[in-house]
GROMACS .gro file of C-alpha atoms in nm:
model
  223
    1MET     CA    1   0.000   0.000   0.000
    2ASN     CA    2   0.137   0.339  -0.102
    3LEU     CA    3   0.052   0.609   0.153
    4GLY     CA    4   0.213   0.878  -0.058
    5THR     CA    5   0.462   0.976   0.211
    6GLU     CA    6   0.841   0.992   0.207
    7PRO     CA    7   1.017   0.723   0.411
    8ILE     CA    8   1.157   0.843   0.743
    9LYS     CA    9   1.533   0.877   0.725
   10LEU     CA   10   1.701   0.792   1.052
   11PRO     CA   11   2.036   0.956   1.132
   12THR     CA   12   2.343   0.742   1.079
   13ILE     CA   13   2.582   0.671   1.365
   14LYS     CA   14   2.829   0.914   1.209
   15GLU     CA   15   2.562   1.186   1.197
   16GLN     CA   16   2.472   1.124   1.561
   17VAL     CA   17   2.838   1.141   1.667
   18TYR     CA   18   2.882   1.460   1.465
   19GLU     CA   19   2.581   1.626   1.632
   20ILE     CA   20   2.695   1.525   1.982
   21ILE     CA   21   3.048   1.662   1.934
   22LYS     CA   22   2.922   1.979   1.764
   23GLU     CA   23   2.671   2.047   2.043
   24ASN     CA   24   2.943   2.001   2.305
   25ILE     CA   25   3.163   2.254   2.124
   26ILE     CA   26   2.882   2.506   2.081
   27SER     CA   27   2.763   2.471   2.441
   28GLY     CA   28   3.116   2.521   2.571
   29LYS     CA   29   3.149   2.176   2.728
   30LEU     CA   30   3.445   2.126   2.497
   31LYS     CA   31   3.672   2.426   2.543
   32PRO     CA   32   3.886   2.603   2.279
   33GLY     CA   33   4.219   2.423   2.255
   34GLU     CA   34   4.087   2.099   2.405
   35TRP     CA   35   4.231   1.781   2.255
   36LEU     CA   36   3.978   1.535   2.112
   37GLN     CA   37   4.124   1.187   2.134
   38GLU     CA   38   3.960   0.931   1.908
   39SER     CA   39   4.002   0.650   2.161
   40LYS     CA   40   3.830   0.845   2.438
   41LEU     CA   41   3.544   0.947   2.209
   42VAL     CA   42   3.502   0.586   2.096
   43ASP     CA   43   3.476   0.471   2.458
   44SER     CA   44   3.249   0.752   2.580
   45LEU     CA   45   3.010   0.729   2.284
   46ASN     CA   46   3.029   0.349   2.262
   47VAL     CA   47   3.084   0.347   1.886
   48SER     CA   48   3.354   0.228   1.647
   49ARG     CA   49   3.642   0.446   1.530
   50SER     CA   50   3.508   0.498   1.179
   51PRO     CA   51   3.209   0.727   1.259
   52VAL     CA   52   3.419   0.921   1.510
   53ARG     CA   53   3.695   0.976   1.255
   54GLU     CA   54   3.441   1.085   0.989
   55ALA     CA   55   3.265   1.323   1.228
   56LEU     CA   56   3.594   1.482   1.335
   57LYS     CA   57   3.697   1.523   0.971
   58GLN     CA   58   3.369   1.702   0.893
   59LEU     CA   59   3.405   1.935   1.192
   60VAL     CA   60   3.761   2.016   1.090
   61GLY     CA   61   3.628   2.104   0.745
   62GLU     CA   62   3.368   2.332   0.901
   63GLY     CA   63   3.629   2.512   1.109
   64LEU     CA   64   3.508   2.410   1.455
   65LEU     CA   65   3.807   2.178   1.500
   66GLU     CA   66   4.164   2.198   1.375
   67ASN     CA   67   4.395   1.909   1.289
   68ILE     CA   68   4.750   1.988   1.400
   69PRO     CA   69   5.006   1.756   1.233
   70ASN     CA   70   5.179   1.513   1.472
   71LYS     CA   71   4.963   1.637   1.761
   72GLY     CA   72   4.599   1.561   1.696
   73VAL     CA   73   4.257   1.722   1.660
   74PHE     CA   74   4.173   2.016   1.883
   75VAL     CA   75   3.879   2.249   1.937
   76LYS     CA   76   3.948   2.557   1.726
   77THR     CA   77   4.104   2.845   1.917
   78LEU     CA   78   4.014   3.186   1.778
   79SER     CA   79   4.260   3.473   1.781
   80ILE     CA   80   4.166   3.835   1.839
   81LYS     CA   81   4.209   3.890   1.464
   82ASP     CA   82   3.969   3.601   1.399
   83ILE     CA   83   3.709   3.767   1.623
   84TYR     CA   84   3.745   4.099   1.439
   85ASN     CA   85   3.712   3.921   1.105
   86ILE     CA   86   3.405   3.722   1.208
   87PHE     CA   87   3.225   4.025   1.346
   88GLU     CA   88   3.316   4.227   1.038
   89PHE     CA   89   3.157   3.950   0.833
   90ARG     CA   90   2.852   3.952   1.059
   91GLU     CA   91   2.808   4.328   1.026
   92VAL     CA   92   2.813   4.310   0.648
   93MET     CA   93   2.581   4.009   0.628
   94GLU     CA   94   2.336   4.113   0.899
   95LYS     CA   95   2.305   4.464   0.761
   96TYR     CA   96   2.205   4.307   0.430
   97ALA     CA   97   1.973   4.059   0.604
   98ILE     CA   98   1.791   4.331   0.797
   99LYS     CA   99   1.739   4.542   0.485
  100LYS     CA  100   1.621   4.243   0.282
  101SER     CA  101   1.394   4.113   0.558
  102ILE     CA  102   1.227   4.454   0.583
  103ASP     CA  103   1.184   4.464   0.205
  104VAL     CA  104   1.011   4.123   0.199
  105PHE     CA  105   0.846   4.149   0.542
  106THR     CA  106   0.493   4.016   0.573
  107GLU     CA  107   0.246   3.986   0.859
  108ASP     CA  108   0.332   3.616   0.881
  109TYR     CA  109   0.670   3.705   1.033
  110ILE     CA  110   0.521   3.904   1.322
  111GLU     CA  111   0.413   3.598   1.521
  112ALA     CA  112   0.760   3.441   1.494
  113LEU     CA  113   0.934   3.763   1.601
  114ASP     CA  114   0.692   3.815   1.889
  115GLU     CA  115   0.757   3.461   2.011
  116ILE     CA  116   1.135   3.515   1.997
  117SER     CA  117   1.096   3.844   2.185
  118LEU     CA  118   0.885   3.678   2.455
  119ASN     CA  119   1.129   3.387   2.490
  120LEU     CA  120   1.424   3.627   2.522
  121LYS     CA  121   1.243   3.816   2.798
  122GLU     CA  122   1.155   3.495   2.987
  123ALA     CA  123   1.513   3.365   2.969
  124PHE     CA  124   1.644   3.704   3.081
  125GLU     CA  125   1.406   3.718   3.379
  126LYS     CA  126   1.515   3.369   3.484
  127GLY     CA  127   1.879   3.467   3.444
  128ASP     CA  128   1.922   3.163   3.217
  129LEU     CA  129   2.221   3.257   3.002
  130ASN     CA  130   2.231   2.924   2.818
  131GLU     CA  131   1.869   2.950   2.709
  132TYR     CA  132   1.905   3.319   2.630
  133THR     CA  133   2.201   3.259   2.398
  134LYS     CA  134   2.011   2.984   2.215
  135ILE     CA  135   1.722   3.222   2.148
  136ASP     CA  136   1.968   3.499   2.058
  137THR     CA  137   2.116   3.266   1.796
  138LYS     CA  138   1.769   3.175   1.671
  139LEU     CA  139   1.687   3.543   1.618
  140HIS     CA  140   2.000   3.612   1.415
  141TYR     CA  141   1.946   3.300   1.204
  142PHE     CA  142   1.584   3.407   1.150
  143LEU     CA  143   1.704   3.729   0.988
  144PHE     CA  144   1.859   3.518   0.714
  145GLU     CA  145   1.563   3.282   0.690
  146MET     CA  146   1.345   3.581   0.604
  147CYS     CA  147   1.581   3.664   0.316
  148ASP     CA  148   1.503   3.326   0.157
  149ASN     CA  149   1.851   3.289   0.006
  150GLU     CA  150   1.992   2.938   0.048
  151MET     CA  151   2.344   3.031  -0.067
  152ILE     CA  152   2.372   3.300   0.201
  153ASN     CA  153   2.227   3.063   0.461
  154ASP     CA  154   2.495   2.804   0.380
  155VAL     CA  155   2.775   3.058   0.428
  156VAL     CA  156   2.627   3.192   0.751
  157ASN     CA  157   2.577   2.840   0.888
  158ASN     CA  158   2.949   2.778   0.850
  159VAL     CA  159   3.056   3.098   1.026
  160PHE     CA  160   2.808   3.149   1.311
  161PRO     CA  161   2.896   2.829   1.503
  162LEU     CA  162   3.256   2.950   1.536
  163LEU     CA  163   3.139   3.215   1.783
  164GLN     CA  164   2.882   3.008   1.966
  165SER     CA  165   3.100   2.911   2.260
  166PHE     CA  166   3.179   3.282   2.316
  167ARG     CA  167   2.818   3.400   2.332
  168ILE     CA  168   2.783   3.350   2.708
  169ILE     CA  169   3.120   3.521   2.763
  170SER     CA  170   2.987   3.830   2.586
  171LEU     CA  171   2.705   3.850   2.846
  172ASN     CA  172   2.908   3.785   3.160
  173SER     CA  173   2.808   4.108   3.334
  174LYS     CA  174   2.456   4.201   3.449
  175SER     CA  175   2.466   4.537   3.273
  176ARG     CA  176   2.573   4.376   2.943
  177PHE     CA  177   2.295   4.117   2.978
  178GLU     CA  178   2.040   4.397   3.023
  179GLU     CA  179   2.181   4.593   2.729
  180SER     CA  180   2.163   4.285   2.510
  181LEU     CA  181   1.791   4.243   2.578
  182GLU     CA  182   1.730   4.609   2.494
  183GLU     CA  183   1.931   4.574   2.172
  184HIS     CA  184   1.739   4.267   2.060
  185ASN     CA  185   1.406   4.430   2.138
  186GLY     CA  186   1.509   4.736   1.937
  187LEU     CA  187   1.613   4.515   1.645
  188ILE     CA  188   1.282   4.328   1.649
  189GLU     CA  189   1.074   4.645   1.684
  190GLY     CA  190   1.266   4.809   1.399
  191ILE     CA  191   1.195   4.518   1.165
  192LYS     CA  192   0.827   4.508   1.260
  193GLU     CA  193   0.804   4.883   1.202
  194ARG     CA  194   0.993   4.840   0.872
  195ASN     CA  195   1.240   5.096   1.005
  196PHE     CA  196   1.584   4.995   0.876
  197ASP     CA  197   1.780   5.269   1.057
  198LYS     CA  198   1.629   5.168   1.391
  199ALA     CA  199   1.676   4.793   1.342
  200TRP     CA  200   2.030   4.819   1.207
  201GLY     CA  201   2.126   5.082   1.464
  202TYR     CA  202   2.040   4.851   1.753
  203ASN     CA  203   2.198   4.549   1.588
  204LYS     CA  204   2.520   4.732   1.500
  205VAL     CA  205   2.562   4.839   1.864
  206HIS     CA  206   2.484   4.482   1.976
  207LEU     CA  207   2.746   4.327   1.750
  208ARG     CA  208   3.019   4.575   1.844
  209LEU     CA  209   2.961   4.547   2.218
  210ALA     CA  210   2.954   4.167   2.196
  211ARG     CA  211   3.276   4.173   1.994
  212ASP     CA  212   3.449   4.400   2.245
  213GLU     CA  213   3.349   4.179   2.540
  214ILE     CA  214   3.488   3.869   2.369
  215ILE     CA  215   3.813   4.046   2.280
  216LYS     CA  216   3.845   4.172   2.637
  217HIS     CA  217   3.807   3.813   2.757
  218LEU     CA  218   4.070   3.683   2.514
  219GLN     CA  219   4.313   3.958   2.615
  220SER     CA  220   4.273   3.875   2.985
  221PHE     CA  221   4.319   3.506   2.906
  222GLU     CA  222   4.642   3.577   2.718
  223LYS     CA  223   4.777   3.774   3.015
   0.00000   0.00000   0.00000
């Protein structure tokens, strides 16, 4: 009997291993510079070497890990120059995304933006930095979803995860946490009002303050 539905595709072991390692990098459980030993991953995940090796190779290709000859595979460590470059990229891309999202904005997007705004506020009031940063990421990805440009989405998806483990660092003071909520609210309101200057103004400030906090952290770490 043909039900007219596509068969459900279950994730392979390699895909599951990849997602587990990637989530641990993004969440900060695996720290920048940490050595990922195949044997330990095989034991902890209870899988064979092949899917672990394939997952590590993919993450190296995506820039989340780096393979240092004669040493091993390590979680990518970003330099201050890397941070400047990534945020410069984000400014260019998000400025475009905000303008394009306003140009194509429809009433259908209001519900999604309102839900993100509410979730940000709830996470802020609970003081839940982990949840807040997840919603923060969702908002910035949503800017590009509204643009409906798959090629741009692919590029952004390769760059954004590089900063993910630093997101909580950029909100490590109460005043910065409060400012971040205000900046996100201003961004959302600007888009809903179709006011590019307002939306981009808040987002530009948000990106630059986040960048400066991360750089400050890296400088203190180097000392």
